[in-house]
């Protein structure tokens, strides 16, 4: 259960700010509690109430219950103090009323599950997801010179390998992992160094400059389109791999423009969930896998309720 212990250590120093007696000092400007700095929903709500009370003298449980659309202040007080647990409906209501968006909403939803976990195994799993969520949010660096970065499919793979702790990061050790020659890896490392993504250490090993990276979204960009074309060619060549190392899936769906946008949003959530779930620091017993998603129209839009066949 090392993940849970590590998460508690990480959070303790930050959370202590809200329990410090200086919080009530006249000369101390209170900081609004951030849900991503807590391991307990109840502690967060309790500190949020104290913050509101500190900054808004007339604030009360009665006013807060009205804001959150709770039936009475007693019900809210029991939740804040931990005497009443959070149901799924209550948690959803809180998330909406507290206006959690993006990373905060994802963290809050996970935190509710973490707080309700009854087994150490479940708590450990959720603890890892919380840590991965924070790490992916706060350490992802957007690559500025992405045009050169995506000019070869080797560069993102190599950059990913540099992030693992247990990988020997020399061309001789990296080459067989990526099925390349040491010379190819050396040249690729120099390019990554030129665009400030990698650096060579004194012991001649290389390391990644950002712990995590992302390529900016630029729909229609010629360089990204070419990168995806290269990736698709590699995916076709992967047919020769053993079935344990590859999967192909095809799906046809009827979508309008709103459906298309909703599908893309759902897939992005799925992508983030997979990154959180499988984000590890060691490569031992693992291989890098690449997934490409291609979604495109295969028919014309049917505008009328019925399309007559073209007369012959």
Tab-separated table of C-alpha atoms in Angstrom:
chain	number	residue	atom	x	y	z
A	1	UNK	CA	0.000	0.000	0.000
A	2	UNK	CA	2.986	2.264	-0.669
A	3	UNK	CA	0.937	4.441	-3.047
A	4	UNK	CA	-1.510	5.411	-0.293
A	5	UNK	CA	1.325	6.256	2.108
A	6	UNK	CA	3.121	8.325	-0.531
A	7	UNK	CA	-0.078	10.198	-1.341
A	8	UNK	CA	-0.676	10.963	2.330
A	9	UNK	CA	2.884	12.287	2.719
A	10	UNK	CA	2.490	14.474	-0.371
A	11	UNK	CA	-0.774	15.945	0.817
A	12	UNK	CA	0.103	16.446	4.496
A	13	UNK	CA	2.365	19.459	4.180
A	14	UNK	CA	-0.026	21.268	1.839
A	15	UNK	CA	-3.151	20.503	3.839
A	16	UNK	CA	-1.522	21.735	7.055
A	17	UNK	CA	-1.833	25.311	5.774
A	18	UNK	CA	-5.563	25.238	6.451
A	19	UNK	CA	-5.148	23.881	9.975
A	20	UNK	CA	-2.525	26.451	11.004
A	21	UNK	CA	-3.595	28.973	13.642
A	22	UNK	CA	-2.210	31.743	11.431
A	23	UNK	CA	-5.185	31.152	9.160
A	24	UNK	CA	-7.212	33.392	11.479
A	25	UNK	CA	-4.587	36.095	11.849
A	26	UNK	CA	-5.641	39.612	10.901
A	27	UNK	CA	-2.428	40.017	8.890
A	28	UNK	CA	-2.730	36.725	7.047
A	29	UNK	CA	-4.606	36.629	3.763
A	30	UNK	CA	-6.479	33.320	3.715
A	31	UNK	CA	-6.041	31.087	0.714
A	32	UNK	CA	-9.095	29.376	-0.682
A	33	UNK	CA	-8.781	25.621	-0.173
A	34	UNK	CA	-8.218	23.615	-3.338
A	35	UNK	CA	-9.914	20.226	-3.495
A	36	UNK	CA	-6.864	18.736	-5.241
A	37	UNK	CA	-4.861	19.202	-2.027
A	38	UNK	CA	-7.059	16.930	0.085
A	39	UNK	CA	-7.448	13.240	0.794
A	40	UNK	CA	-10.779	13.657	2.576
A	41	UNK	CA	-13.936	15.225	1.186
A	42	UNK	CA	-15.054	16.118	4.706
A	43	UNK	CA	-11.767	17.877	5.561
A	44	UNK	CA	-12.013	19.861	2.354
A	45	UNK	CA	-15.609	20.930	2.998
A	46	UNK	CA	-14.800	21.815	6.600
A	47	UNK	CA	-11.862	24.015	5.555
A	48	UNK	CA	-13.922	25.555	2.774
A	49	UNK	CA	-16.575	26.505	5.325
A	50	UNK	CA	-13.894	28.067	7.568
A	51	UNK	CA	-12.522	30.002	4.602
A	52	UNK	CA	-15.957	31.325	3.658
A	53	UNK	CA	-16.615	32.259	7.285
A	54	UNK	CA	-13.263	34.055	7.459
A	55	UNK	CA	-13.827	36.056	4.276
A	56	UNK	CA	-17.602	36.536	4.602
A	57	UNK	CA	-18.547	37.307	8.236
A	58	UNK	CA	-22.277	36.773	7.610
A	59	UNK	CA	-21.716	33.358	6.063
A	60	UNK	CA	-23.463	30.474	7.825
A	61	UNK	CA	-24.515	26.866	7.349
A	62	UNK	CA	-28.008	28.113	6.597
A	63	UNK	CA	-26.799	30.322	3.735
A	64	UNK	CA	-24.506	27.592	2.442
A	65	UNK	CA	-27.287	25.025	2.475
A	66	UNK	CA	-29.364	27.366	0.309
A	67	UNK	CA	-26.458	27.844	-2.117
A	68	UNK	CA	-25.897	24.099	-2.392
A	69	UNK	CA	-29.627	23.378	-2.632
A	70	UNK	CA	-29.691	21.144	0.461
A	71	UNK	CA	-32.920	20.671	2.350
A	72	UNK	CA	-31.591	22.018	5.664
A	73	UNK	CA	-28.441	23.200	7.378
A	74	UNK	CA	-28.311	20.231	9.752
A	75	UNK	CA	-27.992	17.838	6.811
A	76	UNK	CA	-25.117	19.899	5.389
A	77	UNK	CA	-23.367	20.214	8.751
A	78	UNK	CA	-23.416	16.430	9.204
A	79	UNK	CA	-21.762	15.979	5.799
A	80	UNK	CA	-19.103	18.614	6.491
A	81	UNK	CA	-18.236	17.153	9.899
A	82	UNK	CA	-18.130	13.609	8.553
A	83	UNK	CA	-21.055	12.298	10.576
A	84	UNK	CA	-22.949	11.587	7.369
A	85	UNK	CA	-21.431	9.954	4.313
A	86	UNK	CA	-21.790	11.174	0.755
A	87	UNK	CA	-24.170	9.350	-1.543
A	88	UNK	CA	-23.558	9.406	-5.286
A	89	UNK	CA	-26.428	11.855	-5.794
A	90	UNK	CA	-25.218	14.164	-3.029
A	91	UNK	CA	-21.664	14.104	-4.385
A	92	UNK	CA	-22.909	14.960	-7.868
A	93	UNK	CA	-24.989	17.819	-6.462
A	94	UNK	CA	-21.977	19.188	-4.578
A	95	UNK	CA	-19.767	18.989	-7.666
A	96	UNK	CA	-22.285	20.979	-9.695
A	97	UNK	CA	-23.035	23.580	-7.003
A	98	UNK	CA	-19.352	24.079	-6.173
A	99	UNK	CA	-18.760	24.563	-9.900
A	100	UNK	CA	-15.986	22.008	-10.232
A	101	UNK	CA	-14.626	21.887	-13.772
A	102	UNK	CA	-11.937	19.892	-15.534
A	103	UNK	CA	-9.226	18.541	-13.248
A	104	UNK	CA	-11.113	19.578	-10.095
A	105	UNK	CA	-14.226	17.661	-11.130
A	106	UNK	CA	-12.227	14.565	-12.015
A	107	UNK	CA	-10.305	14.764	-8.738
A	108	UNK	CA	-13.442	15.324	-6.665
A	109	UNK	CA	-15.205	12.327	-8.210
A	110	UNK	CA	-12.178	10.131	-7.484
A	111	UNK	CA	-11.826	11.589	-3.986
A	112	UNK	CA	-15.417	10.666	-3.142
A	113	UNK	CA	-14.708	7.079	-4.192
A	114	UNK	CA	-11.423	7.129	-2.246
A	115	UNK	CA	-13.162	8.389	0.903
A	116	UNK	CA	-15.802	5.660	0.618
A	117	UNK	CA	-13.369	2.799	-0.109
A	118	UNK	CA	-13.757	-0.006	2.420
A	119	UNK	CA	-10.708	-2.108	1.542
A	120	UNK	CA	-7.017	-1.221	1.472
A	121	UNK	CA	-6.768	-2.736	-1.998
A	122	UNK	CA	-9.484	-0.431	-3.345
A	123	UNK	CA	-8.032	2.559	-1.517
A	124	UNK	CA	-4.579	1.802	-2.930
A	125	UNK	CA	-5.958	1.600	-6.475
A	126	UNK	CA	-7.821	4.897	-6.123
A	127	UNK	CA	-4.787	6.468	-4.445
A	128	UNK	CA	-2.687	5.646	-7.504
A	129	UNK	CA	-5.335	7.184	-9.747
A	130	UNK	CA	-5.370	10.378	-7.662
A	131	UNK	CA	-1.578	10.621	-7.845
A	132	UNK	CA	-1.556	9.978	-11.587
A	133	UNK	CA	-4.251	12.582	-12.132
A	134	UNK	CA	-2.267	15.253	-10.305
A	135	UNK	CA	0.969	14.253	-12.011
A	136	UNK	CA	-0.532	14.292	-15.488
A	137	UNK	CA	-2.159	17.666	-14.879
A	138	UNK	CA	0.720	19.526	-13.281
A	139	UNK	CA	3.765	18.114	-15.067
A	140	UNK	CA	2.626	17.828	-18.686
A	141	UNK	CA	4.664	20.151	-20.861
A	142	UNK	CA	3.260	21.263	-24.175
A	143	UNK	CA	5.886	20.838	-26.863
A	144	UNK	CA	6.539	24.163	-28.573
A	145	UNK	CA	8.560	22.944	-31.554
A	146	UNK	CA	6.172	20.116	-32.290
A	147	UNK	CA	6.689	20.253	-36.069
A	148	UNK	CA	10.130	18.663	-35.785
A	149	UNK	CA	8.995	16.424	-32.935
A	150	UNK	CA	6.285	14.791	-35.067
A	151	UNK	CA	8.406	14.626	-38.216
A	152	UNK	CA	9.313	11.022	-37.323
A	153	UNK	CA	7.324	8.493	-35.305
A	154	UNK	CA	10.538	7.494	-33.514
A	155	UNK	CA	10.800	10.740	-31.539
A	156	UNK	CA	7.633	10.425	-29.376
A	157	UNK	CA	8.466	6.766	-28.624
A	158	UNK	CA	12.019	7.612	-27.626
A	159	UNK	CA	10.861	10.575	-25.544
A	160	UNK	CA	8.470	8.255	-23.700
A	161	UNK	CA	11.235	5.717	-22.977
A	162	UNK	CA	13.385	8.448	-21.440
A	163	UNK	CA	10.754	8.985	-18.746
A	164	UNK	CA	11.092	5.516	-17.168
A	165	UNK	CA	13.292	5.191	-14.092
A	166	UNK	CA	14.534	1.645	-14.702
A	167	UNK	CA	15.608	2.078	-18.344
A	168	UNK	CA	19.314	2.469	-19.168
A	169	UNK	CA	19.213	5.586	-21.290
A	170	UNK	CA	22.151	5.081	-23.622
A	171	UNK	CA	21.842	4.553	-27.386
A	172	UNK	CA	23.133	0.998	-26.992
A	173	UNK	CA	20.409	0.087	-24.484
A	174	UNK	CA	17.581	2.083	-26.088
A	175	UNK	CA	18.178	0.810	-29.630
A	176	UNK	CA	16.992	-2.814	-29.182
A	177	UNK	CA	13.896	-1.666	-27.272
A	178	UNK	CA	12.793	0.390	-30.278
A	179	UNK	CA	14.140	-2.022	-32.909
A	180	UNK	CA	16.570	0.605	-34.196
A	181	UNK	CA	20.339	0.917	-34.523
A	182	UNK	CA	22.413	2.826	-31.925
A	183	UNK	CA	23.271	5.357	-34.639
A	184	UNK	CA	19.584	6.061	-35.326
A	185	UNK	CA	18.933	6.504	-31.595
A	186	UNK	CA	21.940	8.821	-31.214
A	187	UNK	CA	20.716	11.045	-34.038
A	188	UNK	CA	17.193	11.085	-32.598
A	189	UNK	CA	18.495	12.005	-29.129
A	190	UNK	CA	20.404	14.947	-30.582
A	191	UNK	CA	17.219	16.196	-32.226
A	192	UNK	CA	15.303	15.875	-28.942
A	193	UNK	CA	18.116	17.786	-27.249
A	194	UNK	CA	17.947	20.532	-29.874
A	195	UNK	CA	14.245	21.097	-29.206
A	196	UNK	CA	14.822	21.072	-25.412
A	197	UNK	CA	13.139	17.748	-24.686
A	198	UNK	CA	16.194	15.698	-23.667
A	199	UNK	CA	19.618	16.282	-22.174
A	200	UNK	CA	22.734	14.167	-21.670
A	201	UNK	CA	24.047	13.653	-18.154
A	202	UNK	CA	27.648	13.272	-16.941
A	203	UNK	CA	27.468	9.475	-16.970
A	204	UNK	CA	26.584	9.617	-20.677
A	205	UNK	CA	23.002	8.565	-20.025
A	206	UNK	CA	20.195	10.723	-21.353
A	207	UNK	CA	17.129	11.967	-19.539
A	208	UNK	CA	13.834	13.570	-20.449
A	209	UNK	CA	13.555	17.268	-19.632
A	210	UNK	CA	9.758	17.223	-19.103
A	211	UNK	CA	8.402	14.371	-16.973
A	212	UNK	CA	5.361	14.238	-19.207
A	213	UNK	CA	4.595	15.873	-22.521
A	214	UNK	CA	1.778	16.572	-24.929
A	215	UNK	CA	1.518	17.804	-28.492
A	216	UNK	CA	-0.841	20.785	-28.910
A	217	UNK	CA	-4.073	20.137	-30.754
A	218	UNK	CA	-3.882	21.627	-34.227
A	219	UNK	CA	-6.615	20.053	-36.321
A	220	UNK	CA	-5.711	20.184	-40.002
A	221	UNK	CA	-2.028	20.933	-39.374
A	222	UNK	CA	0.005	19.446	-42.237
A	223	UNK	CA	2.797	18.179	-39.975
A	224	UNK	CA	0.391	16.368	-37.661
A	225	UNK	CA	-1.511	14.891	-40.587
A	226	UNK	CA	1.734	13.509	-41.988
A	227	UNK	CA	2.633	12.073	-38.579
A	228	UNK	CA	-0.714	10.283	-38.399
A	229	UNK	CA	-0.184	8.948	-41.918
A	230	UNK	CA	3.183	7.519	-40.859
A	231	UNK	CA	1.598	6.009	-37.741
A	232	UNK	CA	-1.105	4.345	-39.837
A	233	UNK	CA	1.534	2.798	-42.085
A	234	UNK	CA	3.230	1.376	-39.003
A	235	UNK	CA	-0.128	0.074	-37.767
A	236	UNK	CA	-0.606	-1.767	-41.067
A	237	UNK	CA	2.873	-3.281	-40.776
A	238	UNK	CA	2.011	-4.408	-37.241
A	239	UNK	CA	-0.228	-7.094	-38.748
A	240	UNK	CA	2.819	-9.356	-38.656
A	241	UNK	CA	3.129	-9.071	-34.868
A	242	UNK	CA	1.843	-11.897	-32.635
A	243	UNK	CA	-1.819	-11.476	-31.719
A	244	UNK	CA	-0.795	-10.901	-28.077
A	245	UNK	CA	0.837	-7.659	-29.203
A	246	UNK	CA	-1.823	-6.162	-31.456
A	247	UNK	CA	-5.561	-5.614	-31.824
A	248	UNK	CA	-7.655	-4.161	-34.645
A	249	UNK	CA	-11.189	-2.876	-34.170
A	250	UNK	CA	-13.666	-1.261	-36.531
A	251	UNK	CA	-16.902	0.434	-35.515
A	252	UNK	CA	-19.543	2.227	-37.602
A	253	UNK	CA	-21.894	4.672	-35.860
A	254	UNK	CA	-24.645	7.073	-37.043
A	255	UNK	CA	-23.661	10.542	-35.775
A	256	UNK	CA	-24.795	14.099	-36.346
A	257	UNK	CA	-22.509	17.032	-35.546
A	258	UNK	CA	-23.559	17.123	-31.892
A	259	UNK	CA	-23.087	13.366	-31.579
A	260	UNK	CA	-19.667	13.645	-33.199
A	261	UNK	CA	-18.587	16.316	-30.701
A	262	UNK	CA	-19.986	14.260	-27.807
A	263	UNK	CA	-18.172	11.140	-29.024
A	264	UNK	CA	-14.890	13.031	-29.213
A	265	UNK	CA	-15.385	14.431	-25.727
A	266	UNK	CA	-16.118	10.965	-24.332
A	267	UNK	CA	-13.078	9.518	-26.038
A	268	UNK	CA	-10.857	12.222	-24.560
A	269	UNK	CA	-12.172	11.312	-21.112
A	270	UNK	CA	-11.423	7.668	-21.853
A	271	UNK	CA	-7.921	8.617	-23.010
A	272	UNK	CA	-7.222	10.467	-19.761
A	273	UNK	CA	-8.607	7.563	-17.732
A	274	UNK	CA	-6.284	5.132	-19.515
A	275	UNK	CA	-3.281	7.401	-18.994
A	276	UNK	CA	-4.070	7.626	-15.277
A	277	UNK	CA	-4.679	3.908	-14.920
A	278	UNK	CA	-1.568	2.708	-16.724
A	279	UNK	CA	0.862	5.509	-15.884
A	280	UNK	CA	3.887	3.849	-14.244
A	281	UNK	CA	7.484	4.841	-13.572
A	282	UNK	CA	9.103	1.482	-14.396
A	283	UNK	CA	9.047	-0.347	-17.714
A	284	UNK	CA	9.956	-3.752	-16.263
A	285	UNK	CA	7.903	-6.593	-17.809
A	286	UNK	CA	6.157	-4.061	-20.059
A	287	UNK	CA	6.258	-2.967	-23.699
A	288	UNK	CA	5.239	0.330	-25.254
A	289	UNK	CA	1.935	0.067	-27.122
A	290	UNK	CA	0.556	2.723	-29.444
A	291	UNK	CA	-3.120	3.301	-30.131
A	292	UNK	CA	-4.345	5.354	-33.101
A	293	UNK	CA	-7.930	6.559	-33.308
A	294	UNK	CA	-9.304	7.454	-36.731
A	295	UNK	CA	-12.889	8.588	-37.036
A	296	UNK	CA	-14.283	9.881	-40.327
A	297	UNK	CA	-17.511	10.003	-42.322
A	298	UNK	CA	-18.137	7.030	-44.633
A	299	UNK	CA	-21.484	8.208	-46.023
A	300	UNK	CA	-23.258	11.389	-47.052
A	301	UNK	CA	-25.591	13.150	-44.640
A	302	UNK	CA	-29.248	12.266	-45.156
A	303	UNK	CA	-31.045	15.606	-45.051
A	304	UNK	CA	-34.543	14.453	-46.100
A	305	UNK	CA	-36.532	11.868	-44.203
A	306	UNK	CA	-36.346	9.653	-47.236
A	307	UNK	CA	-33.873	9.565	-50.084
A	308	UNK	CA	-35.251	8.377	-53.404
A	309	UNK	CA	-32.935	6.232	-55.451
A	310	UNK	CA	-31.435	7.917	-58.494
A	311	UNK	CA	-33.659	7.152	-61.514
A	312	UNK	CA	-32.050	4.949	-64.127
